[in-house]
């Protein structure tokens, strides 16, 4: 979080006077208030002021009550802003009428009633400690939204809560009961009746990195007549596609933005990203890679959908040991046999006692330095090559597949000068790289919302890529050799301690699988609302009413609801809106939002979807000369990345609206040109050691501050909300918010399409 209450909000005066009264006279004089008397205190000072020096005032109950009082003031202030942003009744009467408001007086009266409901929710939290999803859902949703997305998330949640409040009396009891029945998702395996007609056998391959589990699963796929590979990355889909085509096996490549279908074969294999798994194809064998990602709250639904819906006689799941209890339980529920294959690591792995000391002097041939942004990767490359005089290859998620393959080949070849590799966490997903030592540039990453420490499974998966059982050259020659040991370390001493602790820690079993309602449910649910009801409200209502079993959790609705808001002014069918809410987009970029609206308008009006007819697409940047100044260079890169994402969005839509977006070949050409421009720019970046050191320190401080602030709102252990979200039983679900980083170096962005 950038600050405790976001960057724009200033608390009302009464929110500040309360904690002042709690401070003793001695404490007040000892702490100089950071603002003149009678003026609002800046949010960044509130956390400091709210830590009373008197030990008697540190009791958890007292502290949390005080925090909730401040949070109530913030929520009330934010709600006033929400009402202003939604427009008065006269300005937006068509939408207000859809919520049953027929005048400005009605709007003001309902806003007043909602404020009373809001106050009651906070009173329950402060006086009776009712803060759970079941006991106090309004408070629970607001607090979780604020913790995850600060004031922006709180405002969004307040808007959805107010819309839900307005609709409370709009439906008769029979319709409300129908809504609840449609939102009953306790048995998602019933969504795939054709699959349930097949008696499948589930083979679960589990083990640490470099244990051969994926290798054995792919062997089963190769020996089948027809089959599917579904992985988390476009790069992995390309790698498997190349593997099959090299063996003269007809194979289709299917990702969100690219489809290559064999033209000279009647049957073929499929290699795809997990979201694109063809559920209507009957095959002999299906391989679903990285099954542990079924627990993620942004993409976990895709693994659940592929696992429950793929029509294969044999389904091979590859992943971590902690996925076993969940998969066995789900198999028992659907009556399918589950065979667990456990593997041990084929070569030893050690965690170093020493870091690199913040420099490149101790680099050795075969080292891979892992960073978490595309800019960071290329800056590392520049620093390594300048200090060592040797070449450094680069690998990251958004790199074109052909470029990635050539870079990997250069690094894997022991007979050239490419001694080192700068890579993203995409290497943890099974790319074929002969790494001897993995070096974490940092133990922290930006997850699209905030800086956070790497999780234990992430560290183990990335670090586990160090060392190989046999090199590619040895495999080709059939040479038997002693396993090459792997080593893991960090760039700085401060991060090495986190890495060492992670390898001594065993993460617990995965508790739940992600779910997201399929379009068929959304369309049926939407049909029971008045015309012109915003789809964002319908999705919010569906989220609130959802009932799921204790082995599932509801995935993120927030991005879909935001996209629905962005395109609500266009005359799209519900089916079209269900497509658009899944479009790959960075909603922090105004240019991408404008492009999305232009694309939505094109579909609504069945207009001309030729790429060059969209004047707002910044194609001029392709002719621009790379500037010299640092701020100008940053803006230049932002323009290129924005254009790249817009073209990706166009390609994604072109496969879903082939008669509208017809410039697919041109879009691929423009995409290649943009990628070349980005690569050219990144290769000219410099590595400034002191700036990079300061950057890493800033990441650590930001992550520590976020952890402190979460403890501030959730209690000392910071686990309250997380425990509630994963609790057993059935009930209404909130959604966790997580957007991909706008620097597409890691797996989240790469796989979203």
XYZ file of C-alpha atoms in Angstrom, residues 598-599 602 608-620 622-623 643 646-647 650 660-671 673:
35
model
C -13.325 1.591 -28.974
C -13.263 -2.181 -29.514
C -17.004 -1.601 -32.784
C -15.241 -1.739 -39.272
C -12.637 -3.425 -37.104
C -9.586 -2.805 -39.278
C -6.598 -1.994 -37.095
C -5.650 1.219 -38.907
C -9.161 2.621 -38.493
C -8.713 2.935 -34.733
C -7.127 6.371 -34.617
C -6.448 6.258 -30.886
C -3.874 3.440 -31.256
C -0.453 5.028 -30.808
C 1.254 3.620 -33.900
C 3.351 6.806 -34.180
C 7.037 3.024 -33.935
C 8.564 5.938 -35.860
C 0.807 -0.281 -27.617
C -3.436 -2.962 -27.058
C -2.296 -5.050 -30.031
C -6.877 -6.775 -30.561
C -15.186 -7.829 -37.006
C -11.471 -7.579 -36.207
C -10.072 -8.548 -39.585
C -6.511 -7.175 -39.480
C -5.030 -10.156 -37.704
C -2.003 -10.507 -40.001
C -1.244 -6.787 -39.713
C -1.637 -6.955 -35.923
C 0.925 -9.765 -35.715
C 3.324 -7.683 -37.815
C 2.824 -4.611 -35.621
C 3.297 -6.753 -32.531
C 7.719 -4.413 -34.588
